Coordinates of C-alpha atoms in Angstrom, one line a residue:
M1 CA 3.8 4.4 -25.1
A2 CA 5.7 7.5 -26.3
T3 CA 6.4 9.6 -23.5
G4 CA 6.8 13.0 -25.2
W5 CA 9.8 14.5 -23.3
G6 CA 12.4 13.2 -25.7
S7 CA 13.7 16.4 -26.7
L8 CA 13.7 18.4 -23.4
L9 CA 16.1 15.7 -22.1
Q10 CA 18.7 16.8 -24.4
D11 CA 19.5 20.0 -23.1
E12 CA 21.5 19.5 -19.5
R13 CA 21.9 23.4 -18.9
Q14 CA 18.0 23.8 -19.3
L15 CA 17.6 20.5 -17.3
E16 CA 19.5 21.7 -14.3
E17 CA 18.0 25.2 -14.3
L18 CA 14.3 23.5 -14.1
A19 CA 15.7 20.8 -11.7
R20 CA 16.5 23.5 -9.6
Q21 CA 13.3 25.5 -9.9
A22 CA 11.4 22.1 -9.2
V23 CA 13.0 21.7 -5.9
D24 CA 12.3 24.7 -4.6
R25 CA 8.9 24.4 -6.0
A26 CA 8.4 21.1 -4.2
L27 CA 10.0 22.4 -1.0
A28 CA 7.2 25.3 -0.9
E29 CA 4.4 22.8 -1.7
G30 CA 5.4 20.5 0.9
V31 CA 6.4 17.4 -0.8
L32 CA 8.7 16.6 2.3
L33 CA 10.9 14.1 3.8
R34 CA 12.9 13.9 7.3
T35 CA 16.2 13.4 6.7
S36 CA 18.1 10.2 7.4
Q37 CA 20.4 11.6 9.4
E38 CA 17.6 12.9 11.8
P39 CA 14.4 11.0 11.2
S40 CA 12.7 11.7 14.4
S41 CA 13.2 15.5 13.9
S42 CA 11.4 17.8 11.4
N43 CA 14.3 21.0 12.2
V44 CA 16.2 19.9 9.0
V45 CA 13.9 18.4 6.3
S46 CA 14.6 17.5 2.4
Y47 CA 12.4 17.1 -0.7
A48 CA 11.1 13.7 -1.2
P49 CA 12.6 12.3 -4.7
F50 CA 10.3 12.9 -7.5
T51 CA 10.6 12.9 -11.3
L52 CA 11.2 16.2 -13.3
F53 CA 8.7 15.7 -15.4
P54 CA 4.9 14.0 -15.2
S55 CA 4.8 10.3 -16.1
L56 CA 1.9 10.0 -19.0
V57 CA -0.6 7.4 -18.3
P58 CA -3.2 6.4 -21.1
S59 CA -6.3 7.7 -20.0
A60 CA -8.2 4.4 -20.5
L61 CA -6.0 2.5 -18.6
L62 CA -6.1 5.1 -16.2
E63 CA -10.1 4.7 -16.2
Q64 CA -9.5 1.0 -16.0
A65 CA -7.8 1.1 -12.8
Y66 CA -10.0 3.8 -11.2
A67 CA -13.2 1.5 -12.0
V68 CA -11.9 -1.5 -10.9
Q69 CA -10.6 0.0 -7.5
M70 CA -14.6 -0.6 -6.5
D71 CA -14.3 -3.9 -7.3
F72 CA -11.1 -4.4 -5.0
N73 CA -12.5 -2.8 -2.2
L74 CA -15.4 -5.3 -2.3
L75 CA -13.1 -8.0 -2.8
V76 CA -10.6 -7.1 0.0
D77 CA -13.8 -7.0 2.5
A78 CA -15.0 -10.1 1.6
V79 CA -12.2 -11.9 1.8
S80 CA -11.2 -10.4 5.5
Q81 CA -14.9 -11.7 6.2
N82 CA -14.2 -15.2 5.0
A83 CA -12.5 -16.8 7.8
A84 CA -12.2 -20.5 6.4
F85 CA -10.9 -19.3 3.2
L86 CA -8.2 -17.0 5.3
E87 CA -7.3 -20.3 7.0
Q88 CA -7.2 -22.4 4.2
T89 CA -5.2 -20.2 2.0
L90 CA -2.3 -19.3 4.7
S91 CA -2.4 -22.9 6.0
S92 CA 0.9 -23.6 4.3
T93 CA 2.5 -20.2 4.9
I94 CA 2.0 -19.8 8.7
K95 CA 4.2 -22.9 9.4
R96 CA 7.0 -21.6 7.8
D97 CA 6.6 -17.7 8.1
D98 CA 6.7 -16.8 11.7
Y99 CA 5.5 -13.3 10.9
T100 CA 2.4 -14.2 9.3
A101 CA 1.8 -16.9 11.7
R102 CA 1.7 -14.3 14.6
L103 CA -0.8 -12.2 13.1
F104 CA -3.0 -15.6 12.3
D105 CA -2.7 -16.4 15.7
I106 CA -4.0 -12.6 17.0
H107 CA -6.8 -13.1 14.4
K108 CA -7.7 -16.7 15.8
Q109 CA -7.8 -15.0 19.3
V110 CA -9.9 -12.2 17.8
L111 CA -12.4 -15.0 16.3
K112 CA -12.3 -16.9 19.7
E113 CA -13.4 -14.2 22.0
G114 CA -16.0 -12.8 19.6
I115 CA -15.0 -9.4 17.2
A116 CA -15.9 -6.2 19.2
Q117 CA -15.5 -4.1 16.3
T118 CA -18.7 -3.2 14.4
V119 CA -17.6 -0.6 11.8
F120 CA -14.8 -1.7 9.5
L121 CA -12.5 0.7 7.2
G122 CA -10.4 -0.1 4.7
L123 CA -7.8 2.0 3.2
N124 CA -5.5 0.3 0.7
R125 CA -4.0 0.9 -2.5
S126 CA -3.4 -1.1 -5.6
D127 CA -0.2 -0.8 -7.5
Y128 CA 0.1 -1.5 -11.1
M129 CA 2.3 -1.6 -14.3
F130 CA 1.8 -1.3 -17.8
Q131 CA 2.5 -4.4 -19.5
H132 CA 3.9 -3.7 -23.1
N133 CA 2.4 -6.0 -25.3
A134 CA 4.0 -7.9 -28.5
D135 CA 1.6 -5.8 -30.7
G136 CA 2.8 -2.4 -28.5
S137 CA -0.3 -1.9 -26.9
P138 CA -0.2 -1.5 -23.1
A139 CA -2.2 -3.3 -20.7
L140 CA -3.0 -2.4 -16.5
K141 CA -1.3 -5.2 -14.8
Q142 CA -1.3 -5.4 -10.9
I143 CA 1.7 -5.9 -8.6
E144 CA 0.2 -6.1 -5.3
I145 CA -2.6 -4.4 -3.4
N146 CA -1.5 -2.6 0.0
T147 CA -4.0 -3.0 2.7
I148 CA -1.9 -1.6 5.9
S149 CA -0.2 1.8 5.7
A150 CA -0.7 2.5 2.6
S151 CA 1.4 5.7 1.9
F152 CA 2.2 8.4 -0.1
G153 CA -1.4 9.8 -0.3
G154 CA -0.3 13.2 1.2
L155 CA 2.9 13.8 -1.2
A156 CA 1.1 13.0 -4.1
S157 CA -1.6 15.5 -3.4
R158 CA 1.3 18.2 -3.6
T159 CA 3.4 16.4 -6.8
P160 CA 0.4 17.9 -9.3
A161 CA 1.5 21.5 -8.6
V162 CA 5.0 20.7 -8.9
H163 CA 4.8 19.4 -12.6
R164 CA 2.4 22.0 -13.5
H165 CA 5.2 24.9 -12.7
V166 CA 7.8 23.0 -14.4
L167 CA 5.7 22.7 -17.4
N168 CA 4.5 26.2 -17.5
V169 CA 8.2 27.2 -16.9
L170 CA 8.7 25.8 -20.3
S171 CA 5.8 27.4 -21.5
K172 CA 3.9 24.4 -22.2
T173 CA 0.6 25.3 -20.8
K174 CA -1.6 23.1 -22.7
E175 CA 0.4 20.2 -21.2
A176 CA 0.3 21.6 -17.6
A177 CA -3.6 21.8 -18.1
K178 CA -3.6 18.4 -18.8
I179 CA -2.2 17.2 -15.2
L180 CA -5.1 16.3 -12.8
S181 CA -6.0 17.6 -9.8
N182 CA -5.0 14.8 -7.3
N183 CA -6.0 14.9 -3.4
P184 CA -6.2 11.5 -1.9
S185 CA -5.2 12.5 1.3
E186 CA -8.6 14.4 1.6
G187 CA -10.2 10.9 0.2
L188 CA -8.4 9.1 2.9
A189 CA -9.2 11.0 5.8
L190 CA -13.2 11.2 4.4
G191 CA -12.9 7.7 4.9
I192 CA -11.6 7.7 8.4
A193 CA -14.2 10.5 9.4
K194 CA -16.9 8.3 8.2
A195 CA -15.9 5.3 10.5
W196 CA -15.4 8.0 13.3
E197 CA -19.0 9.2 12.9
L198 CA -20.5 5.7 12.9
Y199 CA -18.3 4.7 16.1
G200 CA -20.6 7.3 17.8
S201 CA -18.6 8.9 20.3
A202 CA -18.3 13.0 19.6
N203 CA -15.4 13.0 22.3
A204 CA -13.6 10.0 20.9
L205 CA -10.2 10.5 19.1
V206 CA -8.4 9.1 16.3
L207 CA -5.3 6.9 17.2
L208 CA -2.6 6.9 14.8
I209 CA 0.3 4.3 15.5
A210 CA 3.3 5.8 14.2
Q211 CA 7.2 4.8 14.5
E212 CA 9.4 6.6 16.6
K213 CA 11.6 7.2 13.6
E214 CA 9.3 8.3 10.7
R215 CA 10.8 10.1 7.8
N216 CA 7.5 10.5 5.8
I217 CA 5.8 12.4 8.7
F218 CA 4.5 14.8 6.5
D219 CA 2.7 12.4 4.2
Q220 CA 0.7 11.1 7.4
R221 CA 0.1 15.0 8.8
A222 CA -1.7 15.7 5.4
I223 CA -4.4 12.9 6.5
E224 CA -4.1 14.4 10.3
N225 CA -4.9 18.0 8.9
E226 CA -7.7 16.9 7.2
L227 CA -9.3 15.5 10.0
L228 CA -8.5 18.0 12.0
A229 CA -10.4 20.6 9.8
R230 CA -13.8 18.4 10.4
N231 CA -12.8 19.0 14.1
I232 CA -11.6 15.3 14.5
H233 CA -8.4 15.2 16.7
V234 CA -5.6 12.8 16.2
I235 CA -2.9 11.5 18.8
R236 CA 0.2 10.0 17.7
R237 CA 1.4 6.7 20.1
R238 CA 4.0 3.9 19.4
F239 CA 3.1 0.2 20.1
E240 CA 5.3 0.7 23.1
D241 CA 3.0 3.7 24.4
V242 CA -0.1 1.2 23.7
F243 CA 1.3 -1.9 25.8
E244 CA 2.3 1.1 28.7
K245 CA -1.2 3.1 28.4
G246 CA -3.6 1.4 26.6
S247 CA -6.7 -0.1 28.4
L248 CA -10.0 -1.6 27.6
D249 CA -13.3 -1.0 29.6
Q250 CA -15.7 -3.9 30.8
D251 CA -17.2 -2.9 27.3
R252 CA -13.8 -3.3 25.1
R253 CA -14.1 0.3 24.4
L254 CA -10.0 1.4 24.1
F255 CA -8.5 4.2 25.9
M256 CA -5.3 5.8 25.5
D257 CA -4.0 8.2 28.4
G258 CA -7.5 7.9 29.5
Q259 CA -8.9 9.2 26.1
E260 CA -11.5 7.0 24.4
V261 CA -10.3 6.1 20.7
A262 CA -12.9 5.5 17.8
V263 CA -10.4 4.7 15.2
V264 CA -6.9 3.1 15.1
Y265 CA -5.1 4.0 12.0
F266 CA -1.8 1.9 11.8
R267 CA 1.0 3.7 9.8
D268 CA 3.5 0.8 11.5
G269 CA 3.2 -2.7 12.1
Y270 CA 3.2 -3.9 8.4
M271 CA 7.4 -5.4 8.9
P272 CA 8.3 -8.4 11.5
S273 CA 11.0 -5.9 12.4
Q274 CA 8.5 -3.6 13.6
Y275 CA 7.6 -6.2 16.3
S276 CA 8.6 -6.8 19.8
Q277 CA 7.0 -8.8 22.2
Q278 CA 5.4 -5.9 23.8
N279 CA 4.5 -4.8 20.2
W280 CA 3.0 -7.9 19.5
E281 CA 1.0 -7.7 23.2
A282 CA 0.0 -4.2 22.1
R283 CA -1.4 -5.3 18.6
L284 CA -3.7 -7.9 20.2
L285 CA -5.2 -5.4 22.8
L286 CA -6.1 -3.2 19.7
E287 CA -7.4 -5.8 17.9
R288 CA -9.4 -7.1 20.8
S289 CA -10.9 -3.6 21.0
C290 CA -14.3 -2.1 19.7
A291 CA -12.7 0.6 18.0
V292 CA -12.4 0.6 14.5
K293 CA -9.0 -0.9 13.3
C294 CA -7.7 0.4 9.6
P295 CA -6.7 -2.2 9.3
D296 CA -8.2 -4.8 11.7
I297 CA -6.0 -7.8 11.6
A298 CA -7.9 -10.1 9.0
T299 CA -7.9 -7.3 6.4
Q300 CA -4.0 -7.0 6.8
L301 CA -4.1 -10.8 5.9
A302 CA -6.0 -10.3 3.2
G303 CA -3.3 -8.6 2.0
T304 CA -0.6 -11.1 1.8
K305 CA 1.1 -12.6 -1.2
K306 CA -0.6 -15.8 -0.5
V307 CA -3.9 -14.8 -0.9
Q308 CA -3.0 -12.6 -4.0
Q309 CA -1.8 -15.5 -5.4
E310 CA -4.8 -17.6 -4.6
L311 CA -7.3 -15.1 -5.7
S312 CA -5.8 -15.8 -9.0
R313 CA -7.0 -19.4 -9.1
V314 CA -9.7 -20.4 -11.7
G315 CA -13.1 -20.1 -10.4
M316 CA -12.0 -18.4 -6.8
L317 CA -13.4 -14.9 -7.6
E318 CA -16.7 -16.5 -8.4
V319 CA -16.8 -18.0 -4.9
L320 CA -15.8 -15.0 -3.2
L321 CA -17.8 -12.6 -5.3
P322 CA -21.1 -14.4 -6.2
G323 CA -23.5 -13.0 -8.8
Q324 CA -20.7 -10.3 -9.8
P325 CA -19.7 -11.5 -13.0
Q326 CA -19.0 -8.2 -14.2
A327 CA -16.8 -7.2 -11.4
V328 CA -14.9 -10.7 -11.7
A329 CA -13.8 -10.0 -15.2
R330 CA -12.6 -6.4 -14.6
L331 CA -10.4 -8.0 -12.0
R332 CA -9.1 -11.1 -13.7
A333 CA -8.3 -8.7 -16.6
T334 CA -5.5 -6.8 -14.0
F335 CA -4.1 -10.4 -12.7
A336 CA -0.3 -11.1 -13.8
G337 CA 0.3 -14.9 -13.7
L338 CA 0.9 -16.2 -10.2
Y339 CA 2.0 -19.5 -8.9
S340 CA 1.5 -21.5 -5.4
L341 CA 5.0 -22.6 -4.2
D342 CA 3.4 -25.0 -1.9
M343 CA 5.1 -28.5 -1.7
G344 CA 3.5 -30.7 -4.2
E345 CA 3.7 -31.3 -8.1
E346 CA 1.8 -27.5 -8.7
G347 CA 5.0 -25.7 -6.9
D348 CA 7.5 -28.1 -8.4
Q349 CA 5.9 -27.4 -11.9
A350 CA 6.3 -23.4 -10.8
I351 CA 9.8 -23.8 -9.7
A352 CA 10.6 -25.8 -12.6
K353 CA 9.3 -22.9 -15.1
A354 CA 11.1 -20.1 -13.3
L355 CA 14.2 -22.0 -13.4
A356 CA 14.1 -22.5 -17.0
A357 CA 13.1 -18.8 -17.9
P358 CA 14.4 -16.5 -14.7
S359 CA 14.5 -13.5 -16.7
R360 CA 10.3 -14.0 -16.8
F361 CA 9.5 -14.3 -12.9
V362 CA 10.1 -12.7 -9.1
L363 CA 10.2 -14.5 -6.5
K364 CA 8.1 -12.9 -3.7
P365 CA 8.2 -13.3 0.3
Q366 CA 5.1 -12.4 2.4
R367 CA 6.5 -9.0 3.0
E368 CA 5.4 -5.3 2.0
G369 CA 7.1 -3.3 -0.4
G370 CA 9.0 -4.6 -3.8
G371 CA 12.6 -4.3 -1.6
N372 CA 12.4 -8.0 -0.7
N373 CA 11.5 -9.2 -4.0
L374 CA 14.3 -11.7 -5.6
Y375 CA 14.9 -11.3 -9.5
G376 CA 17.7 -13.3 -11.9
E377 CA 20.4 -15.0 -10.1
E378 CA 19.4 -14.2 -6.8
M379 CA 15.9 -15.7 -7.6
V380 CA 17.8 -18.9 -9.3
Q381 CA 19.9 -19.3 -6.3
A382 CA 17.0 -18.9 -3.8
L383 CA 14.8 -21.4 -5.8
E384 CA 18.0 -23.9 -5.9
Q385 CA 18.0 -23.6 -1.9
L386 CA 14.5 -23.6 -1.2
K387 CA 12.9 -26.0 -3.8
D388 CA 13.3 -29.2 -1.3
S389 CA 12.5 -27.4 1.4
E390 CA 9.1 -26.4 3.4
E391 CA 9.9 -22.8 3.4
R392 CA 9.2 -22.6 0.0
A393 CA 5.5 -22.1 1.0
S394 CA 6.2 -18.8 2.3
Y395 CA 6.8 -17.3 -1.0
I396 CA 5.0 -17.0 -4.5
L397 CA 5.8 -16.8 -7.8
M398 CA 5.0 -14.3 -10.0
E399 CA 5.3 -13.4 -13.9
K400 CA 7.3 -10.3 -14.2
I401 CA 5.5 -7.2 -15.4
E402 CA 7.5 -6.1 -18.6
P403 CA 6.6 -2.0 -19.0
E404 CA 8.0 -0.1 -21.7
P405 CA 11.0 2.2 -20.7
F406 CA 11.1 6.1 -20.8
G407 CA 13.6 8.8 -20.4
N408 CA 13.0 11.2 -17.2
C409 CA 15.3 13.1 -15.1
L410 CA 15.2 11.9 -11.5
L411 CA 15.4 14.2 -8.7
R412 CA 17.0 13.2 -5.4
P413 CA 19.0 14.9 -2.4
G414 CA 22.3 14.6 -2.7
S415 CA 22.3 13.1 -6.3
P416 CA 23.5 15.0 -9.7
T417 CA 20.6 15.9 -12.2
R418 CA 20.8 13.1 -14.7
V419 CA 18.4 11.3 -17.4
D420 CA 17.6 7.9 -16.6
Q421 CA 15.5 5.1 -18.2
C422 CA 12.8 4.9 -15.9
I423 CA 9.2 2.5 -15.5
S424 CA 6.3 3.7 -14.1
E425 CA 3.9 2.7 -11.7
L426 CA 0.5 3.8 -11.0
G427 CA -1.3 3.5 -7.5
I428 CA -4.9 4.1 -7.1
F429 CA -6.2 4.2 -3.5
G430 CA -9.3 2.7 -2.4
V431 CA -11.3 3.8 0.6
Y432 CA -14.8 1.4 2.1
V433 CA -16.4 1.6 5.5
R434 CA -18.6 -1.4 6.5
A435 CA -21.0 -1.4 9.3
K436 CA -21.5 -4.8 10.7
T437 CA -25.3 -4.9 9.7
Q438 CA -24.8 -4.1 6.4
D439 CA -24.4 -6.7 3.5
L440 CA -22.0 -4.6 1.4
P441 CA -19.5 -1.7 2.3
T442 CA -19.8 1.6 1.2
S443 CA -16.8 1.9 -1.5
Q444 CA -14.8 4.6 -3.1
G445 CA -11.7 4.6 -5.3
Y446 CA -9.3 7.7 -5.4
R447 CA -6.9 8.6 -8.1
M448 CA -3.4 8.8 -7.4
K449 CA -0.9 10.3 -9.7
P450 CA 2.0 7.9 -11.1
R451 CA 5.4 7.9 -9.2

């Protein structure tokens, strides 16, 4: 899969000038982050890291990713409603992973009390790489699906203008015209707006659960601004604020500072370090309410790595999506090899495969983001330590996706302009809304520019 930028990467002086113009345009377009020195303040900001040139994506794979997102929406929603599947799938994980166990405890408490929520909203993002096959052809393979705090919809809405500008400066107007318009922040906001509408209280608010130190605030503001343009007001609060000032009335309606909340949009709560005991109690309060949670606790559990691995088992998709063979085929075509590390012969065989060929696998814990994954020698050392321990059940093993590297120029604040070998991910946002009385959710996919 050729990228086409090779000749442009040879002229260092031209790259420096292009980089200066690209950074200025990124700042003008709002491709922004708060600084690591002042993550709680917008007094000083900088640009978010990006590539000087756009990444090329084969149109057939883009359309495949866009089409299968509808199926992933239906699948995530089906898993979230299947309490027996979640309990069976996560039974070994919750014994060894305290974070997943705490989430599952809240899930059980909500089921026991009875789910008050009647409208369900999913804002997820499915991430892919392009596997470089032996014959040179690319294939779309899923890395993971993010069901909580799926980010960069706002910044991705602003990057096409930056890349068009770079290509126009180079008088590559035909190439610039091929960069697709992309506005996932609008699509995400439309999902929240629909859930707010179905909740049925014109004066109710959207509560965005935010971190105190949030560098990525401009990504979130893009969605807030889309909602405000529809006269839907958003308040930002921390878990700590919910613990101190959140309450439920006798109908389990949620109130924050005396204001009714229709939708709770989580941009926090996806990592163990983000929960104190007070935060866990705040999360339980939110889950017990009839407000629309994005995501509700079951949908967050549906996005765990262990669930991803179990979905790849032969026949499992057919059970969860009965009578939908075409959707099953589309979903399965994107799966890479996934293996359980539960105690027993199956897990033993998976570990033996990885130790015999460590370059072919990656070890994944039940955490959001690729920064927690283990590769190569680190993976070997971890597996040697884990292979006789039940703790191994808190991980899954995945075949490593091998994309074709390409040259591009990575722009980062404080770093010199230089050409690097890169690999690309493609993220597709999905939005669905389901009312409790409906059999199937209203589902939509939204394109996200590769980053």
